[in-house]
């Protein structure tokens, strides 16, 4: 590793957010289908995706894109169900 860059820091923050989300959901502290967990997962995936601008990795791109899409889908589902309940 040549030097620690801003992209490295963003990627590590993304990893930290994903691990926090995973730990909190497995520990029963947050609901994995609610915005808190979904946003942690989305922001974590985005952080890792941003870090790939500095050191591209196809496998990481695929998994983190999928992670982000799933989180966005979960947020959309939550938002849609919330709107239906308010009607």
mmCIF file of C-alpha atoms in Angstrom:
data_model
loop_
_atom_site.group_PDB
_atom_site.id
_atom_site.type_symbol
_atom_site.label_atom_id
_atom_site.label_comp_id
_atom_site.label_asym_id
_atom_site.label_seq_id
_atom_site.Cartn_x
_atom_site.Cartn_y
_atom_site.Cartn_z
ATOM 1 C CA UNK A 1 0.000 0.000 0.000
ATOM 2 C CA UNK A 2 1.567 3.217 -1.169
ATOM 3 C CA UNK A 3 -0.376 5.756 0.884
ATOM 4 C CA UNK A 4 -3.647 6.127 2.679
ATOM 5 C CA UNK A 5 -5.952 8.321 0.598
ATOM 6 C CA UNK A 6 -9.283 10.040 1.070
ATOM 7 C CA UNK A 7 -10.850 7.299 -1.077
ATOM 8 C CA UNK A 8 -9.417 4.697 1.308
ATOM 9 C CA UNK A 9 -10.967 6.537 4.246
ATOM 10 C CA UNK A 10 -14.348 6.718 2.510
ATOM 11 C CA UNK A 11 -14.174 3.000 1.744
ATOM 12 C CA UNK A 12 -13.305 2.133 5.329
ATOM 13 C CA UNK A 13 -16.148 4.294 6.588
ATOM 14 C CA UNK A 14 -18.430 2.369 4.227
ATOM 15 C CA UNK A 15 -17.195 -0.933 5.637
ATOM 16 C CA UNK A 16 -17.738 0.365 9.168
ATOM 17 C CA UNK A 17 -21.324 1.385 8.355
ATOM 18 C CA UNK A 18 -22.084 -2.040 6.873
ATOM 19 C CA UNK A 19 -20.616 -3.786 9.904
ATOM 20 C CA UNK A 20 -22.571 -1.573 12.280
ATOM 21 C CA UNK A 21 -25.793 -2.316 10.385
ATOM 22 C CA UNK A 22 -25.069 -6.037 10.408
ATOM 23 C CA UNK A 23 -24.146 -6.103 14.080
ATOM 24 C CA UNK A 24 -27.198 -4.116 15.143
ATOM 25 C CA UNK A 25 -29.590 -6.255 13.118
ATOM 26 C CA UNK A 26 -28.079 -9.559 14.239
ATOM 27 C CA UNK A 27 -28.097 -8.275 17.815
ATOM 28 C CA UNK A 28 -31.784 -7.416 17.517
ATOM 29 C CA UNK A 29 -31.161 -3.721 18.146
ATOM 30 C CA UNK A 30 -32.640 -2.476 14.851
ATOM 31 C CA UNK A 31 -35.161 -3.880 12.394
ATOM 32 C CA UNK A 32 -33.452 -4.798 9.088
ATOM 33 C CA UNK A 33 -36.569 -3.719 7.176
ATOM 34 C CA UNK A 34 -36.703 -0.218 8.662
ATOM 35 C CA UNK A 35 -34.957 2.906 7.354
ATOM 36 C CA UNK A 36 -32.153 2.972 9.947
ATOM 37 C CA UNK A 37 -30.696 -0.370 8.842
ATOM 38 C CA UNK A 38 -31.448 0.226 5.168
ATOM 39 C CA UNK A 39 -29.770 3.639 5.197
ATOM 40 C CA UNK A 40 -26.704 2.286 6.980
ATOM 41 C CA UNK A 41 -26.447 -0.422 4.328
ATOM 42 C CA UNK A 42 -26.974 2.032 1.468
ATOM 43 C CA UNK A 43 -24.445 4.561 2.768
ATOM 44 C CA UNK A 44 -21.944 1.810 3.469
ATOM 45 C CA UNK A 45 -22.260 0.423 -0.043
ATOM 46 C CA UNK A 46 -21.933 3.908 -1.536
ATOM 47 C CA UNK A 47 -18.778 4.531 0.489
ATOM 48 C CA UNK A 48 -17.206 1.339 -0.774
ATOM 49 C CA UNK A 49 -18.281 2.115 -4.345
ATOM 50 C CA UNK A 50 -16.668 5.557 -4.103
ATOM 51 C CA UNK A 51 -13.446 3.972 -2.859
ATOM 52 C CA UNK A 52 -13.331 1.885 -6.031
ATOM 53 C CA UNK A 53 -12.544 5.048 -7.988
ATOM 54 C CA UNK A 54 -9.034 4.752 -6.556
ATOM 55 C CA UNK A 55 -8.531 0.993 -6.771
ATOM 56 C CA UNK A 56 -11.051 -0.730 -9.020
ATOM 57 C CA UNK A 57 -12.209 -4.230 -8.168
ATOM 58 C CA UNK A 58 -14.948 -5.817 -10.281
ATOM 59 C CA UNK A 59 -16.134 -8.191 -7.562
ATOM 60 C CA UNK A 60 -16.501 -5.333 -5.082
ATOM 61 C CA UNK A 61 -18.346 -3.279 -7.694
ATOM 62 C CA UNK A 62 -20.853 -6.087 -8.282
ATOM 63 C CA UNK A 63 -21.552 -6.885 -4.621
ATOM 64 C CA UNK A 64 -21.760 -3.278 -3.465
ATOM 65 C CA UNK A 65 -23.993 -2.291 -6.381
ATOM 66 C CA UNK A 66 -26.297 -5.184 -5.476
ATOM 67 C CA UNK A 67 -26.166 -4.153 -1.792
ATOM 68 C CA UNK A 68 -27.127 -0.572 -2.710
ATOM 69 C CA UNK A 69 -29.941 -1.660 -5.054
ATOM 70 C CA UNK A 70 -31.391 -3.963 -2.397
ATOM 71 C CA UNK A 71 -31.233 -1.189 0.213
ATOM 72 C CA UNK A 72 -32.908 1.262 -2.175
ATOM 73 C CA UNK A 73 -35.599 -1.332 -2.894
ATOM 74 C CA UNK A 74 -36.173 -1.811 0.830
ATOM 75 C CA UNK A 75 -36.421 1.929 1.395
ATOM 76 C CA UNK A 76 -38.860 2.277 -1.508
ATOM 77 C CA UNK A 77 -40.954 -0.580 -0.134
ATOM 78 C CA UNK A 78 -40.989 1.006 3.338
ATOM 79 C CA UNK A 79 -41.925 4.411 1.883
ATOM 80 C CA UNK A 80 -44.689 2.883 -0.250
ATOM 81 C CA UNK A 81 -46.163 0.911 2.665
ATOM 82 C CA UNK A 82 -45.986 3.976 4.874
ATOM 83 C CA UNK A 83 -47.942 5.938 2.261
ATOM 84 C CA UNK A 84 -50.594 3.224 2.021
ATOM 85 C CA UNK A 85 -51.101 3.223 5.792
ATOM 86 C CA UNK A 86 -51.577 6.981 5.822
ATOM 87 C CA UNK A 87 -54.309 6.887 3.162
#
